[in-house]
Short mmCIF file of C-alpha atoms and ligand atoms in Angstrom, two decimals:
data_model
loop_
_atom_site.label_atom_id
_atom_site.label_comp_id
_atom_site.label_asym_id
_atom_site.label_seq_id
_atom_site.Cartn_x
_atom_site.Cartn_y
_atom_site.Cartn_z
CA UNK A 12 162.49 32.34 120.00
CA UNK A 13 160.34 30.04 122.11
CA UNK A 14 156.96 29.36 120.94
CA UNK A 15 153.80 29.43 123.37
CA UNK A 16 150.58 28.05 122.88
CA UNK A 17 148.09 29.57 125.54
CA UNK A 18 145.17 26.95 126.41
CA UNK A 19 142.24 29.12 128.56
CA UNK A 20 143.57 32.35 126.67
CA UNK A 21 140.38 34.24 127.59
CA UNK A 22 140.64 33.44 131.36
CA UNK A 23 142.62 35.39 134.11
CA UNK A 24 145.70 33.64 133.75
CA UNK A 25 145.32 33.47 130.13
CA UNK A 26 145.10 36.85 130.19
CA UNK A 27 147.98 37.37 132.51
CA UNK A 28 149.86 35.10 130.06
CA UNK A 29 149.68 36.79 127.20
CA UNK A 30 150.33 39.96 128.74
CA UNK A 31 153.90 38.49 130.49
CA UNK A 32 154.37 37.36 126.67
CA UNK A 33 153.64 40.78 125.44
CA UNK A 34 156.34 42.14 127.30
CA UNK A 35 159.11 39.86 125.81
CA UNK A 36 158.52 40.03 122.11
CA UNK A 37 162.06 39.13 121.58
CA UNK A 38 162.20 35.95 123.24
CA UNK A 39 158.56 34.17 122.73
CA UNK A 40 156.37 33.40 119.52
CA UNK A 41 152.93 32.74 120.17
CA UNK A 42 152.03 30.04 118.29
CA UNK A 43 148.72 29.22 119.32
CA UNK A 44 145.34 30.20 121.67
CA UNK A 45 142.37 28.60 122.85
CA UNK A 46 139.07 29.06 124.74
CA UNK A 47 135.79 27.54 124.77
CA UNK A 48 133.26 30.05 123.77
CA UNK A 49 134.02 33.71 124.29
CA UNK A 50 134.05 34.87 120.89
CA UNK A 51 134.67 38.28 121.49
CA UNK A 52 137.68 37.80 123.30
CA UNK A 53 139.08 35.25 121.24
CA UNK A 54 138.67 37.64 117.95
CA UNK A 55 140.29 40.68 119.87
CA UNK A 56 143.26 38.39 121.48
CA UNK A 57 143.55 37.27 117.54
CA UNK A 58 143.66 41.08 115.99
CA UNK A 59 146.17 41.98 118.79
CA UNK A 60 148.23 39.36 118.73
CA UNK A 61 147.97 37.27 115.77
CA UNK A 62 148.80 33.53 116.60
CA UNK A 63 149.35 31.10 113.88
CA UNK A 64 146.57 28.99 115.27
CA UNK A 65 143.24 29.61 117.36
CA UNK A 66 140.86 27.43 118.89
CA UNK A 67 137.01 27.16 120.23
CA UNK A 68 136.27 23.87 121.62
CA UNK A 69 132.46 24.82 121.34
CA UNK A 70 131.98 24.24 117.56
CA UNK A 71 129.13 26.74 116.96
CA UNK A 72 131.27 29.52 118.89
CA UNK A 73 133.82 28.34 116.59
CA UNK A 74 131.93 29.41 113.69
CA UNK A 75 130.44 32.07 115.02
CA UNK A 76 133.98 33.24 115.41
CA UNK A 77 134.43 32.39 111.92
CA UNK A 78 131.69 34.64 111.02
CA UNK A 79 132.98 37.46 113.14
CA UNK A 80 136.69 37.65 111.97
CA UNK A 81 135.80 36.67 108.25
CA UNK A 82 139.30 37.59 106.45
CA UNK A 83 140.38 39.67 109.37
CA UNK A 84 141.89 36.38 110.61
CA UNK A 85 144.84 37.13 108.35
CA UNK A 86 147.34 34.45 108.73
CA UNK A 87 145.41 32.86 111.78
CA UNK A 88 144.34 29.56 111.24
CA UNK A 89 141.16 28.68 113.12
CA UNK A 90 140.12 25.35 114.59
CA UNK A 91 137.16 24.14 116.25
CA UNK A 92 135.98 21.42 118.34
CA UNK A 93 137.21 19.83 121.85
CA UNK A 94 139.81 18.23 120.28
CA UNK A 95 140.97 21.29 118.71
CA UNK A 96 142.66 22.35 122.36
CA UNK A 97 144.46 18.91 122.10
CA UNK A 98 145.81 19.89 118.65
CA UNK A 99 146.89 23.07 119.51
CA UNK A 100 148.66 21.16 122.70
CA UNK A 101 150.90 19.25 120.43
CA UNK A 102 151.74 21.21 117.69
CA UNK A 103 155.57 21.36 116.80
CA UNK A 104 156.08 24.75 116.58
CA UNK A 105 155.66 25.33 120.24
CA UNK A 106 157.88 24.11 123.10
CA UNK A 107 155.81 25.10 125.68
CA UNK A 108 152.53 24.95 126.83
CA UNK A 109 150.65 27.03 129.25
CA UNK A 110 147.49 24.70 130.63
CA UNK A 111 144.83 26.87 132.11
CA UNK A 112 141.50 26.05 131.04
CA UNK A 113 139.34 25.61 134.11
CA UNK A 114 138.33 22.10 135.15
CA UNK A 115 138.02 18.93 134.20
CA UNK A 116 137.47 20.06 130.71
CA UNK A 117 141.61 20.88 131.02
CA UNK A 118 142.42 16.97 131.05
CA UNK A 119 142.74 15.91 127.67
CA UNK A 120 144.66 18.43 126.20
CA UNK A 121 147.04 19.06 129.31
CA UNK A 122 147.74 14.92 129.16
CA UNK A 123 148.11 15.50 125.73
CA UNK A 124 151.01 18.00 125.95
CA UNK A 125 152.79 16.31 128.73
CA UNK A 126 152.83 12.98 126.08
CA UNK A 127 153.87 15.08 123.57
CA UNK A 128 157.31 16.28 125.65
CA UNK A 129 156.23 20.19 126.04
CA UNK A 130 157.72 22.69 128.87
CA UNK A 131 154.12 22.58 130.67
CA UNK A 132 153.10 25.44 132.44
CA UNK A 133 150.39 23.89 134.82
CA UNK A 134 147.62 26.21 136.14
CA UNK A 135 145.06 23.76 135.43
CA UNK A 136 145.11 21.78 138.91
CA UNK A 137 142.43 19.68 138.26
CA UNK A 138 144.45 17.71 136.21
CA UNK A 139 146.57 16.74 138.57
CA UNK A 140 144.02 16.16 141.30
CA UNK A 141 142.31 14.24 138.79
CA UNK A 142 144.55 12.05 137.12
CA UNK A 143 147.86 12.55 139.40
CA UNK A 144 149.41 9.48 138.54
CA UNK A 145 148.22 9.54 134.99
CA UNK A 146 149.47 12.73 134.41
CA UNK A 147 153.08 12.68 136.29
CA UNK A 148 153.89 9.42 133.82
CA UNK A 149 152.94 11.03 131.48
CA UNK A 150 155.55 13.88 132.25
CA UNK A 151 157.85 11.32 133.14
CA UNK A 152 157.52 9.45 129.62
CA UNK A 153 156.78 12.17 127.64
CA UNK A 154 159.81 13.66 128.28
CA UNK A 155 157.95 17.08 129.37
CA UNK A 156 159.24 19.45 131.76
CA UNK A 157 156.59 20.48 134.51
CA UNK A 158 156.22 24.15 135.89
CA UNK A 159 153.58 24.67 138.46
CA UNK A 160 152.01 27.75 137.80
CA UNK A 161 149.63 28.07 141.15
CA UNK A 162 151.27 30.52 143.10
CA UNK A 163 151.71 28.51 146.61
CA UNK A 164 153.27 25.28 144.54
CA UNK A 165 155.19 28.07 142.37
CA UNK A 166 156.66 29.54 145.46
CA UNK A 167 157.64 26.20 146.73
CA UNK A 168 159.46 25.27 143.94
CA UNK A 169 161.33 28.41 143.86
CA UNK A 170 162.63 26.97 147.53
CA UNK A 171 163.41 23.66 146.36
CA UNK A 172 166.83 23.11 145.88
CA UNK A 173 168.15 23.74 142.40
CA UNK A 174 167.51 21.06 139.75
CA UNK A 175 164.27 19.56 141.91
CA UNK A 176 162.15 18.06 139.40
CA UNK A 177 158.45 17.63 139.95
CA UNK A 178 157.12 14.35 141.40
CA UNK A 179 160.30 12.96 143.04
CA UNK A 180 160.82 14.18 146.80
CA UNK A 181 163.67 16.89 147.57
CA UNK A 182 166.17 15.44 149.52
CA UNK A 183 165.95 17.33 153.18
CA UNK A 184 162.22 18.33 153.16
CA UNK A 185 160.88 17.62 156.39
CA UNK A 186 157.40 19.17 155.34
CA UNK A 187 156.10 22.19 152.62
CA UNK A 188 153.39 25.07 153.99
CA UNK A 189 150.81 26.29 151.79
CA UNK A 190 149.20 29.55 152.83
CA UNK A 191 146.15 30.04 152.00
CA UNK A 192 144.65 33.73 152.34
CA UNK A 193 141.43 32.32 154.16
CA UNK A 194 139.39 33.48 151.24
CA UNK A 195 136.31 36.79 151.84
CA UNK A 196 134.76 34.34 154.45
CA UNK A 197 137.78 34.45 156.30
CA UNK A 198 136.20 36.77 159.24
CA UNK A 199 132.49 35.83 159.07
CA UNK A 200 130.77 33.80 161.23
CA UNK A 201 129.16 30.43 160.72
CA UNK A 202 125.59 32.28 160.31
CA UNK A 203 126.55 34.64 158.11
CA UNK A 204 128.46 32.10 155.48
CA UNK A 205 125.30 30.19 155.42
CA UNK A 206 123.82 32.88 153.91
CA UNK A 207 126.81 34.12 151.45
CA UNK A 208 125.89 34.97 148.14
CA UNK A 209 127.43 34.05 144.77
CA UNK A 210 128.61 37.92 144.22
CA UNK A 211 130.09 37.61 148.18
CA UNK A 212 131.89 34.23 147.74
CA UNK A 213 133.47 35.52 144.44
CA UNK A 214 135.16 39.18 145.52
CA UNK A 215 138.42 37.36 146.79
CA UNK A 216 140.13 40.32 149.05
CA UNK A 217 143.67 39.94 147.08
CA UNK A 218 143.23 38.15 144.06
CA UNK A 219 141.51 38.38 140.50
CA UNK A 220 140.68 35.48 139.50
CA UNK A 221 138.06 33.23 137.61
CA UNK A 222 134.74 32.09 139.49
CA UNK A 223 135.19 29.00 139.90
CA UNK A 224 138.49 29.36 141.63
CA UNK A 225 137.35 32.26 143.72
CA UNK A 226 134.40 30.26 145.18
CA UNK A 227 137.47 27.37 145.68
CA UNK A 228 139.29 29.92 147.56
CA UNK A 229 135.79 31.04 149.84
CA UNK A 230 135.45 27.05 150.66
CA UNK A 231 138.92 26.27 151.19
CA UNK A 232 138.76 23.40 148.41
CA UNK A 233 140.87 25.07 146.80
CA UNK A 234 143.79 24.35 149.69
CA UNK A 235 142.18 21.10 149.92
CA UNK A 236 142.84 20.72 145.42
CA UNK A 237 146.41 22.22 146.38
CA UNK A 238 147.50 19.79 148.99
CA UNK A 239 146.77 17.09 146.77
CA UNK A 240 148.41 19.15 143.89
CA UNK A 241 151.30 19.56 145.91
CA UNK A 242 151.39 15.69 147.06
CA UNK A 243 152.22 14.41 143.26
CA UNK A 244 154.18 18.05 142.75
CA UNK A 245 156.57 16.81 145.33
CA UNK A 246 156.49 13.35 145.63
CA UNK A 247 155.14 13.99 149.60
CA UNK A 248 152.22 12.05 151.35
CA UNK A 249 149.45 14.42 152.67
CA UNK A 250 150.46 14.70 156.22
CA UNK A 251 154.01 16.12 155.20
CA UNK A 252 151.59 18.80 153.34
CA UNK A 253 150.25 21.30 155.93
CA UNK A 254 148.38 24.53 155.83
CA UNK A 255 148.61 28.39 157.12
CA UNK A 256 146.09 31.23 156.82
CA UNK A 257 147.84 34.36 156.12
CA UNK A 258 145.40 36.85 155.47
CA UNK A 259 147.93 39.34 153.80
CA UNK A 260 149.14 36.76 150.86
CA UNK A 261 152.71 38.04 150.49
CA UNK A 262 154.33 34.96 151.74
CA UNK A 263 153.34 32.56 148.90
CA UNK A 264 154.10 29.24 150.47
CA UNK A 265 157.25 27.47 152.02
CA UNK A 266 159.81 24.76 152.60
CA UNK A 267 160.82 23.37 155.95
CA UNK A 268 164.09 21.36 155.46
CA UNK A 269 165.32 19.18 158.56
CA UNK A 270 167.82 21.45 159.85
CA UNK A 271 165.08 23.83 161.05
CA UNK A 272 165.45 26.12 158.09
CA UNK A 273 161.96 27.25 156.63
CA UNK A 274 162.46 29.23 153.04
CA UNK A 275 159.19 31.35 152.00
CA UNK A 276 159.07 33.19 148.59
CA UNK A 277 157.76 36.41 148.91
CA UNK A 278 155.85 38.97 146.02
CA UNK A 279 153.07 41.07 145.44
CA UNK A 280 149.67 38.83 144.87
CA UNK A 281 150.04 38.52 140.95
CA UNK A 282 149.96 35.51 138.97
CA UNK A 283 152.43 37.14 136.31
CA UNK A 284 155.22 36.29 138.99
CA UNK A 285 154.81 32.92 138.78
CA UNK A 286 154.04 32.95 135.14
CA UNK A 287 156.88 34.89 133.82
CA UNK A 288 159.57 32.39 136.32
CA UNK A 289 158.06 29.46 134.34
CA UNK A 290 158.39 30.91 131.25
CA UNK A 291 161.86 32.42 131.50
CA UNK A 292 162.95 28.99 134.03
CA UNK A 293 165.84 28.30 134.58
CA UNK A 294 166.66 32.21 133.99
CA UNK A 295 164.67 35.36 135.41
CA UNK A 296 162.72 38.33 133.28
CA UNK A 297 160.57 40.86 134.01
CA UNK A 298 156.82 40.33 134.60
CA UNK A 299 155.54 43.70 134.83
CA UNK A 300 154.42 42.87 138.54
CA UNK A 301 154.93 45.91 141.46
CA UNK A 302 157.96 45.32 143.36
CA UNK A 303 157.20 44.26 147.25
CA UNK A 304 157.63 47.13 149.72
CA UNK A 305 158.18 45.67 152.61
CA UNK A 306 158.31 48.68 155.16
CA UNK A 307 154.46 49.53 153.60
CA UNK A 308 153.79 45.51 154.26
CA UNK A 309 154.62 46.00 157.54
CA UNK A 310 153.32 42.70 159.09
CA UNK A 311 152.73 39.72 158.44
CA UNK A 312 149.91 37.30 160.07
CA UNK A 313 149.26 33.74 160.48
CA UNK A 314 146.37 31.68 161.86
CA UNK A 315 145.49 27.97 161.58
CA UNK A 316 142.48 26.81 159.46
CA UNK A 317 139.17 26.69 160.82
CA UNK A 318 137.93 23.59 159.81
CA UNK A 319 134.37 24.39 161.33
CA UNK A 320 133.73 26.92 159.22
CA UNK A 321 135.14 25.55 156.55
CA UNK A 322 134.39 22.03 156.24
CA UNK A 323 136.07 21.52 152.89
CA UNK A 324 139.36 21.25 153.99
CA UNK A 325 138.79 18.33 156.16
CA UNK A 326 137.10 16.49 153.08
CA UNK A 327 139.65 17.22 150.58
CA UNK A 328 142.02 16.07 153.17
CA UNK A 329 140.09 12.82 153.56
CA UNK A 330 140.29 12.20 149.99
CA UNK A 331 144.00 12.87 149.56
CA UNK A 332 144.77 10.34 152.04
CA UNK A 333 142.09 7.77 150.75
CA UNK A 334 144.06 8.78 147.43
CA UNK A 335 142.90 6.06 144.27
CA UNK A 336 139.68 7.93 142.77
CA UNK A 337 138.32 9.59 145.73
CA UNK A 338 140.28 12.86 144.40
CA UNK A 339 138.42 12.51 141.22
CA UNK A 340 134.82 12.30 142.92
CA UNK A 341 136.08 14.71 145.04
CA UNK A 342 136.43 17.42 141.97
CA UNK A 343 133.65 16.63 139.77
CA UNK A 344 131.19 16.99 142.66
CA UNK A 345 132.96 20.11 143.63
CA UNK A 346 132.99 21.63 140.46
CA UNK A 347 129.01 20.68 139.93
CA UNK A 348 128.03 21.75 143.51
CA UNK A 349 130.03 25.10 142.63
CA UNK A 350 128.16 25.71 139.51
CA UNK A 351 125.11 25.04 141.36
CA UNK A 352 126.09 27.13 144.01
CA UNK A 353 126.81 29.94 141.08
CA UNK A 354 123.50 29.60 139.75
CA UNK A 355 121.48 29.96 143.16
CA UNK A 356 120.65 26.59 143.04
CA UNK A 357 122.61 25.98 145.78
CA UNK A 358 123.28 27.82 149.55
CA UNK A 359 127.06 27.75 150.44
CA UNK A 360 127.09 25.19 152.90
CA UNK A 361 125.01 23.10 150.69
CA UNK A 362 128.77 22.84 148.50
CA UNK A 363 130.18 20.92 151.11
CA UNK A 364 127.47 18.55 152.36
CA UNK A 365 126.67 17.74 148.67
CA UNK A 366 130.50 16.97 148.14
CA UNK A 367 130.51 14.93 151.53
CA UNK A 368 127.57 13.18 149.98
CA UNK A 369 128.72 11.95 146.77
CA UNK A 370 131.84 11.05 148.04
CA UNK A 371 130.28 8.67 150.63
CA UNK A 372 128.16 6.97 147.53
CA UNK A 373 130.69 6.66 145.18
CA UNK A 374 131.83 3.41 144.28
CA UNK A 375 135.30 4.67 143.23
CA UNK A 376 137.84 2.62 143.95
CA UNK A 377 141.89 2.63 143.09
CA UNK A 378 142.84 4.26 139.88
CA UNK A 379 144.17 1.89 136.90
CA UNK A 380 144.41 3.91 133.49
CA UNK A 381 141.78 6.87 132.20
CA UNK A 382 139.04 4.64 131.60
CA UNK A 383 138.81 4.86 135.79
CA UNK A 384 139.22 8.39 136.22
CA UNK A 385 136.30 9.01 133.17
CA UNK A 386 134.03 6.79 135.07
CA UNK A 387 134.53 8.01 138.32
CA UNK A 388 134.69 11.79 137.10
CA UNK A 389 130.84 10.94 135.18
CA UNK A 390 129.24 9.02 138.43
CA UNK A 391 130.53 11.42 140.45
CA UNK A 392 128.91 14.51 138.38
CA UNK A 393 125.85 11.96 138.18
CA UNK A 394 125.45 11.42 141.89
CA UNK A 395 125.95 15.31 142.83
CA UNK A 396 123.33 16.49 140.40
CA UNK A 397 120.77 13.98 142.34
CA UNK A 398 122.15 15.51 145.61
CA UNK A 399 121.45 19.05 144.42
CA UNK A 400 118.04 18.12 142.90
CA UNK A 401 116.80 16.27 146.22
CA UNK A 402 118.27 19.32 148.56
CA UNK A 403 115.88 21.40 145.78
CA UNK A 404 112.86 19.04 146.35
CA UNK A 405 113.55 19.04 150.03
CA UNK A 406 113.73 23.53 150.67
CA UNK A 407 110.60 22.93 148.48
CA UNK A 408 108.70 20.74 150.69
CA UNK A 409 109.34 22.25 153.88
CA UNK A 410 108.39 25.82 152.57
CA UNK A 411 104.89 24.20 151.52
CA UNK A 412 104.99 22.70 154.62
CA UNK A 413 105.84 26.12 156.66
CA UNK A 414 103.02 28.42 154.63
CA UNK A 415 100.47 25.35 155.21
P1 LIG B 11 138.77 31.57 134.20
O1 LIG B 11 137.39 31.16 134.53
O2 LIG B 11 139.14 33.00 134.30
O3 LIG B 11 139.10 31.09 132.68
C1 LIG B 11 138.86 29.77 132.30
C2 LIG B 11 139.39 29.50 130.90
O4 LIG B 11 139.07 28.13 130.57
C3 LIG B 11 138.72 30.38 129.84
O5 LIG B 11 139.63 30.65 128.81
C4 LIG B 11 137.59 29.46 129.32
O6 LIG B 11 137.18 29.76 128.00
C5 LIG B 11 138.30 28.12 129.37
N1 LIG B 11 137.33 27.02 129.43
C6 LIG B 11 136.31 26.87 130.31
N2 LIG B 11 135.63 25.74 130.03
C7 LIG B 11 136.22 25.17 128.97
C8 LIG B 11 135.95 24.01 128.20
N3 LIG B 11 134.92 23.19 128.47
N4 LIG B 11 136.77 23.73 127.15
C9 LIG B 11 137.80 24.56 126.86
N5 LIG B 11 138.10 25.68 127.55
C10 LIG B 11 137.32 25.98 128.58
O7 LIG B 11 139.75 30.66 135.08
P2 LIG B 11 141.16 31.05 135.73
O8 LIG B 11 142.05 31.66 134.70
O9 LIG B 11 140.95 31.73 137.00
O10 LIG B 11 141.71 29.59 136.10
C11 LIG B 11 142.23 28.71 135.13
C12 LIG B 11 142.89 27.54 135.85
O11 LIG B 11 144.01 28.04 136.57
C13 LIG B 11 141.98 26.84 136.87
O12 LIG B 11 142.27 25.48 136.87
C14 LIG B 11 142.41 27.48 138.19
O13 LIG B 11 142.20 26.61 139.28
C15 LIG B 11 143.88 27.70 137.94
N6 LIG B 11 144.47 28.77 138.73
C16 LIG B 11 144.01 30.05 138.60
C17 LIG B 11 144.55 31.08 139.35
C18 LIG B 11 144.10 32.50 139.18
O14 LIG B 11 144.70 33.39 139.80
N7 LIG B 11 143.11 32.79 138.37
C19 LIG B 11 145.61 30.82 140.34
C20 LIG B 11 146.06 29.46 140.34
C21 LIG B 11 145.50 28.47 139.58
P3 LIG B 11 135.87 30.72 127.74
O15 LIG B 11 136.28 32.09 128.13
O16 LIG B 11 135.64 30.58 126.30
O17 LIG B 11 134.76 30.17 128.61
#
């Protein structure tokens, strides 16, 4: 029996985890689950499927959870606090580790599992944007195994040659594709994005997924967060990293090797693929996903970016060649301008050119140990809340200015 802890158990690919897990009672123990603050959730994922240990990093959702289970926890034991997702990261009883809380806030305790020597599922790609060379020593002196988990660096993998091991480059790779299904913007025109709404940016046409991460996918920053993903994945600089809309996300990403030969993995858009072949890695097991028909698939399209459109491509592609901290600035502004963005503080272009921004102030430089990637993480999140306030201040003025 392999035992599981599940970090971001109440998001979609928590979700997706446990119910890949679900399916193989025989063969994985969940040890452990953890979430920030959806109580709820957390109580019903501990009824159903009763963990040895689950977390809150929000202390008074901890206790509120607490409070709700009472001594329906049974033989659960709770924990609370942020470091309570780093605990559950390195307790013994689990070999591996599935690392999908959303953000930033995913750092500690996904560094903290790769130290600790785990089989680490990583959906959490800020992470590695953030910290890339942080986090692949780590791996490397951790003894941990890394398994992507995002389904374009999943699929890539699977067309590695056997025994590839992330961060050291596959001998024969002349380049890797992601594709990238172009996102619900993907047809509209520049006028029209400028005036997409939250509920617009977030109903992705093939995937479920969480906000953030949907609003990623309508920008393209979240290609731009997987080409630098894929860079330390792979041990490849950015321009042997390139990029393919195809708007019917079937072919999941691929390998060109020198001899001309370009392998794709193919599937149904479902994260359980990927999650069940990282669980079950080396071997193969079910997943519970719909088998691919391709006769019903009948085509399959591709298209380059438009970078016009989609302006945060280009940036992320800046910063993954600037490399040091700019990746770092480049995701705490993104995920503030998102949230911004969320809470209709924010028009959709306004994500990019407040990105843009901060990463033209920051003083960032090259990347020496945490301490750098804190301090660049805080200016950066510093720096875009000024952008977002003076943008405010600014549609403020010129409406005064347009009823005077
Ligand atoms: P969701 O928004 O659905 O879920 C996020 C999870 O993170 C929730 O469990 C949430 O807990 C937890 N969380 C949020 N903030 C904190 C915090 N401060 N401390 C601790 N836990 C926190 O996200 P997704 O499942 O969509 O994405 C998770 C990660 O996987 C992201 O990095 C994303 O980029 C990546 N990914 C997702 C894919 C997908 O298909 N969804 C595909 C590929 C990668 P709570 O519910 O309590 O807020």
């Amino acid at each position: 029996m392999i035992g599981v802890v599940v970090l971001g158990s109440t998001g979609s690919i928590g979700e997706s985890t446990l119910d890949v897990l679900a399916r193989h009672p025989d063969r994985f123990r969940l040890i452990g689950i953890g979430a920030n603050r959806s109580v709820e959730k957390l109580a019903e994922q501990i009824e159903r499927y009763r963990p040895a240990y689950a977390a809150l990093a929000d202390p008074a959702a901890a206790l509120a959870l607490q409070e709700r289970l009472g001594a329906r926890c049974g033989d659960t034991r709770l924990l609370g606090g942020p470091e309570s997702l780093t605990e559950l990261a390195t307790l013994s009883e689990a070999e591996c580790v599935m690392a999908a809380i959303v953000g930033a806030a995913g750092l500690p305790s996904t560094l903290a599992a790769a130290r600790a020597g785990k089989r680490l599922l990583l959906a959490n790609k800020e992470s590695l944007v953030m910290s890339g060379p942080l986090l692949m020593e780590a791996v490397r002196a951790g003894g941990a195994t890394l398994l992507p988990i995002d389904s374009e660096h999943n699929a890539i993998f699977q067309c590695l040659p056997h025994g590839s091991i992330a961060g050291s480059t596959p001998a024969g790779v002349r380049r890797v594709l992601l594709t990238a299904s172009g996102g619900p913007f993907r047809d509209w025109s520049l006028e029209a994005i400028a005036a997409a709404s939250p509920e617009a940016a977030v109903a992705h046409p093939n995937w479920v997924m969480g906000r953030k991460i949907s609003v990623d996918s309508a920008t393209l920053m979240n290609k731009g967060l997987e080409l630098i993903e894929a860079c330390f994945l792979f041990g490849l600089p950015p321009d042997r990293v390139d990029i393919v809309i195809h708007p019917q996300s079937i072919i999941h990403s691929l390998v060109e090797y020198i001899d001309g030969s370009l392998l794709a993995q193919l599937g149904s858009p479902d994260m359980r693929t990927p999650i069940a072949y990282a669980l079950a890695w080396p071997e193969r097991m079910t997943s519970g996903v719909a088998f691919l028909d391709l006769v019903q698939t009948a085509r399959l399209d591709f298209r380059a970016p438009d970078r016009v459109r989609f302006p945060c491509l280009g940036i992320a592609q800046a910063a993954a060649r600037a490399g040091g901290l700019a990746p770092v600035s480049l995701n705490a502004a993104n995920e503030v301008a998102v949230h911004a963005f969320l809470a209709r503080q924010l028009n959709f272009p306004g994500i990019a050119s407040v990105i843009e921004e901060v990463i033209t102030r920051s003083t960032a430089g090259p990347i020496g140990g945490l301490d750098d990637v804190l301090a660049a993480d805080t200016e950066a999140r510093r720096l875009a809340h000024e952008c977002i306030e003076a943008r405010a201040g600014a549609d403020v003025a010129l409406s005064a200015g347009a009823r005077a």
